Coordinates of C-alpha atoms in Angstrom, one line a residue:
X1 CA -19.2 0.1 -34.9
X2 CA -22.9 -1.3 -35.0
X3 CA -25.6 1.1 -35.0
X4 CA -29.2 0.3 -33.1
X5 CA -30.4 -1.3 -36.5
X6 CA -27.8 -3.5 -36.7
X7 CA -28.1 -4.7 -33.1
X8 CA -31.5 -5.5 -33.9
X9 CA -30.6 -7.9 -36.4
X10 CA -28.1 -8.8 -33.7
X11 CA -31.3 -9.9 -31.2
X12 CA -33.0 -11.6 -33.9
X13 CA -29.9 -13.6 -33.9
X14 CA -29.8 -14.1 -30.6
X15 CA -33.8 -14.9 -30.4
X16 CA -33.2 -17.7 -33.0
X17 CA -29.7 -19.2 -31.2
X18 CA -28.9 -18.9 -27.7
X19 CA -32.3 -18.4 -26.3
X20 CA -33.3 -21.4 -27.4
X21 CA -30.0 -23.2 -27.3
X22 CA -30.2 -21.6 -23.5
X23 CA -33.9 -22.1 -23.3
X24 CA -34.0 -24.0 -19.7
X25 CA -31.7 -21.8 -18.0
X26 CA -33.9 -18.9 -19.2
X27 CA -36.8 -20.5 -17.7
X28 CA -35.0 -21.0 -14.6
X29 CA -33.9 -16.8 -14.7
X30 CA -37.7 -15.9 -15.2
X31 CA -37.7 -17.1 -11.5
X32 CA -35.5 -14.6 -10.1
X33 CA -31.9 -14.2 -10.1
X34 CA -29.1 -15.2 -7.1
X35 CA -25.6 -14.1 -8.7
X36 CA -22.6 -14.4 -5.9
X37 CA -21.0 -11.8 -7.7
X38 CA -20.9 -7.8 -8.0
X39 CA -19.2 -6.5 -10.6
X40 CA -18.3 -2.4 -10.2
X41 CA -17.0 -1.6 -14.4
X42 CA -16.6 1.4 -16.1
X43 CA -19.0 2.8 -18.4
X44 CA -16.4 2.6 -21.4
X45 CA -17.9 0.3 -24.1
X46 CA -14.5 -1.6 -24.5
X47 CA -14.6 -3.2 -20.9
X48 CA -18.0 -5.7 -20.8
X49 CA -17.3 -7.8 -17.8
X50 CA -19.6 -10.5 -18.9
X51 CA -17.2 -10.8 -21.9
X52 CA -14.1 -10.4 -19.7
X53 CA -15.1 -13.3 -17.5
X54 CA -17.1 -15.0 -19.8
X55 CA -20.3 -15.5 -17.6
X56 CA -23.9 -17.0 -18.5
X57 CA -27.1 -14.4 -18.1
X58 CA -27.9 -14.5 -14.4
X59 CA -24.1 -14.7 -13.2
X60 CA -22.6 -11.4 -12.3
X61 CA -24.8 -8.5 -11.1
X62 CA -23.4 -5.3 -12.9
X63 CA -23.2 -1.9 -12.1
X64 CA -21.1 0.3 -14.9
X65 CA -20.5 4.0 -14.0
X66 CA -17.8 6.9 -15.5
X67 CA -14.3 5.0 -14.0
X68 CA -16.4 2.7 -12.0
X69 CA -15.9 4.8 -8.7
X70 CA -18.3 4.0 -6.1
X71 CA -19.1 7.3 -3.4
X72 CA -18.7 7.4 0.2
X73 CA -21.6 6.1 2.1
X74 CA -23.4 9.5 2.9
X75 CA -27.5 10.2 3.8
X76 CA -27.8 13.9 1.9
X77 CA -30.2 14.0 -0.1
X78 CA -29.8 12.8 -3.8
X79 CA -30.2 10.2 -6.6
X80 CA -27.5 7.5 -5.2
X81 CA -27.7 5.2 -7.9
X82 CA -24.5 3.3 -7.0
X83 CA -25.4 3.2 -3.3
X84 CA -28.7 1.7 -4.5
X85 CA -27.4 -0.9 -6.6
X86 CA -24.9 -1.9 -3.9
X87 CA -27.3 -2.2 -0.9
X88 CA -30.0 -4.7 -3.3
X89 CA -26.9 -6.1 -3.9
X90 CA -25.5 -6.8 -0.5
X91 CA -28.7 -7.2 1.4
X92 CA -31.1 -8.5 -0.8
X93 CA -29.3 -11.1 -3.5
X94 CA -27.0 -11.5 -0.6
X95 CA -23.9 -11.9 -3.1
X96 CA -21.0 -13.2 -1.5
X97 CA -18.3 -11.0 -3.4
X98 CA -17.6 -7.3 -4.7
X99 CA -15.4 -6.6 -7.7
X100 CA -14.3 -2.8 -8.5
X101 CA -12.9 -3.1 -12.0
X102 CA -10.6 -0.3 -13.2
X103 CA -9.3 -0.5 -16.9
X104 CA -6.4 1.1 -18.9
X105 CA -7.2 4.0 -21.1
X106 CA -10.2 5.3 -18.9
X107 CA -11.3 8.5 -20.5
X108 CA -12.9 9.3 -16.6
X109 CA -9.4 8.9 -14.6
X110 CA -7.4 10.4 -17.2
X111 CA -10.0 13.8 -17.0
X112 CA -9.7 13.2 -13.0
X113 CA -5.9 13.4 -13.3
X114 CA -5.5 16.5 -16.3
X115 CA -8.6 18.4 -14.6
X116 CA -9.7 19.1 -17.9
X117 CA -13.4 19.3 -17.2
X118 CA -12.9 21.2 -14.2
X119 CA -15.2 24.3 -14.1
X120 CA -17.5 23.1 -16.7
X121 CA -21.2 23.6 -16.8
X122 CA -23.5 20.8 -15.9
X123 CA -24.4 19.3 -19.2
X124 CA -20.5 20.6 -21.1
X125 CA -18.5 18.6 -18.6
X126 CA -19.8 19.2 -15.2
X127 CA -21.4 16.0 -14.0
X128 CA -18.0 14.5 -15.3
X129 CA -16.1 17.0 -13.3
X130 CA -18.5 16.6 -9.9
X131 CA -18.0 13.1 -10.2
X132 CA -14.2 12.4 -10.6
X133 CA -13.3 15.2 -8.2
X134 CA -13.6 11.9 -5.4
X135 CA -10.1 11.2 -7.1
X136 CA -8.9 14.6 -5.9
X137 CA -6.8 13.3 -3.2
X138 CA -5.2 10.1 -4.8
X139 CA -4.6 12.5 -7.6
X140 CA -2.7 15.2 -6.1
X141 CA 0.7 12.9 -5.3
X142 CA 0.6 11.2 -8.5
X143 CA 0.6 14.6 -10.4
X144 CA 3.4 15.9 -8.2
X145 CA 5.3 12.5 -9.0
X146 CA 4.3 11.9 -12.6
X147 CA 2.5 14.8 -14.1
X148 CA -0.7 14.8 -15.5
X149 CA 0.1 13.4 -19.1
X150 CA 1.0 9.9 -20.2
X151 CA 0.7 6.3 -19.7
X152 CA 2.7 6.3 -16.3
X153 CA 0.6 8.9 -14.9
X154 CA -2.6 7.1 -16.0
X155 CA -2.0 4.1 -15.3
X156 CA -1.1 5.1 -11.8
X157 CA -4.5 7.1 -11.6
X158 CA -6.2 4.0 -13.0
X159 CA -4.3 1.7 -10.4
X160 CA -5.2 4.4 -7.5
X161 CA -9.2 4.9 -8.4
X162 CA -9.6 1.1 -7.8
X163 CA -8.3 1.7 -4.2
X164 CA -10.4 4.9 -3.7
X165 CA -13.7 2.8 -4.5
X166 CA -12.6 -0.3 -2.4
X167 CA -12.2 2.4 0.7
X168 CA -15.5 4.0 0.2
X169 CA -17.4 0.4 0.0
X170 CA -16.0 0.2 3.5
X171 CA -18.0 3.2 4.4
X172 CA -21.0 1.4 4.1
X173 CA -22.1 -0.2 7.6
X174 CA -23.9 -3.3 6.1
X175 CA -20.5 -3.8 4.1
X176 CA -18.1 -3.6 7.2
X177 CA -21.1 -5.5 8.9
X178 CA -20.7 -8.2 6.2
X179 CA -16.9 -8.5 5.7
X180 CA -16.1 -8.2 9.4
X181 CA -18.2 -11.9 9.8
X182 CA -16.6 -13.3 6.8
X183 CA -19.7 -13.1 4.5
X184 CA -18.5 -10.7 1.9
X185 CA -15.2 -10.2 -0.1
X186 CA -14.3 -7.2 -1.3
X187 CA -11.7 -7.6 -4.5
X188 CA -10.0 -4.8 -6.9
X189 CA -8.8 -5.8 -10.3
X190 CA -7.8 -3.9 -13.3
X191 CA -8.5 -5.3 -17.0
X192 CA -5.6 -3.7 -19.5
X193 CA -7.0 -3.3 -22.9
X194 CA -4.0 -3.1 -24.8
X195 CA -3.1 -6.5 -23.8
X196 CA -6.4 -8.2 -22.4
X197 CA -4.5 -9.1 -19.2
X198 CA -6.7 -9.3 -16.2
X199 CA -4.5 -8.0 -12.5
X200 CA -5.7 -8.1 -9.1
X201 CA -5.3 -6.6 -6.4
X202 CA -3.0 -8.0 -3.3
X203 CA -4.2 -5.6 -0.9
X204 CA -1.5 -6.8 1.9
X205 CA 1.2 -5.2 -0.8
X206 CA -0.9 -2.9 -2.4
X207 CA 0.0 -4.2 -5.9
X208 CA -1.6 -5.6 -8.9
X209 CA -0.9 -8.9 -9.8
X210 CA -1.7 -10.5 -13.3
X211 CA -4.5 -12.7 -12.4

């Protein structure tokens, strides 16, 4: 794995090849940006959805977050950095879709479905814990059915925490707004790293088709 000196070598590469190779499209970027997609990922350094769909600078507005879980819509006080990110996205670049992307072998669903972290102090686990309890629910039938160990069990957590995030960007009134007139798409899909295959959720069956 690269450390920070080595990713500096890494821009000098990139100052030296695609910047200029990409040169016009960066002067057309400087301008502002108008991506028609939002891309909810996980935090995990194995899952860059630039790199999973192979996308130019300027394509895909990102937002990466422990299991990429996205939080009700709620008005308490707070730092809502998701809720931010999704309302510039929405209302101001006016994208056109959402993507929640779950992955296989997320370190976050996997604590939300063993509880690990639970009762931790803020700073040895807490924020973790505060933030994957939203799982809770989802979590409680697939313990009762599966346990809370293996790949069936995580998988299925993995699966269910899309579906959770999906519900809770329909919380938001400018999103209902939006989909009910037909000018956003909501989408779920789950990227498997141990064989790269990219599924998607059919939300009429509730199941996850390879893309």
């Amino acid at each position: 794995m690269k450390s920070f000196g080595e990713m500096i070598d890494g821009y000098a590469r990139f100052r030296t090849g695609a910047w200029q190779s990409q040169h016009e499209r960066w002067e057309q970027l400087k301008e502002g940006q108008s991506p028609q997609v939002m891309v909810i990922a996980c935090s995990d350094s194995r899952v860059d959805p630039a790199q999973i769909f192979d996308v130019d600078p300027g394509e895909i507005f990102v937002v990466r977050n422990v299991a990429a879980l996205v939080p009700p819509y709620e008005t308490t006080p707070g730092r809502h950095g998701v809720s931010a990110a999704l309302e510039f996205a929405v209302q101001f670049l006016r994208v056109r879709e959402v993507v929640v992307m779950g992955h296989g072998m997320c370190g976050g669903c996997q604590a939300a479905l063993t509880q690990d972290l639970h009762g931790n102090e803020l700073g040895e686990g807490g924020f973790v814990a505060h933030w994957i309890d939203m799982l809770d629910d989802v979590r409680e039938p697939i313990a009762a059915d599966l346990g809370t160990k293996g790949r069936d069990a995580e998988r299925a957590m993995e699966l269910a925490a899309v579906k959770v995030s999906l519900a809770n960007l329909r919380t938001f009134p400018c999103v209902q707004e939006k989909e009910k007139r037909g000018s956003l798409t909501l989408r779920g899909a789950y990227f498997a790293i141990s064989d790269g295959v990219l599924h998607l959720l059919d939300e009429t069956s509730g199941e996850f088709k390879p893309a």
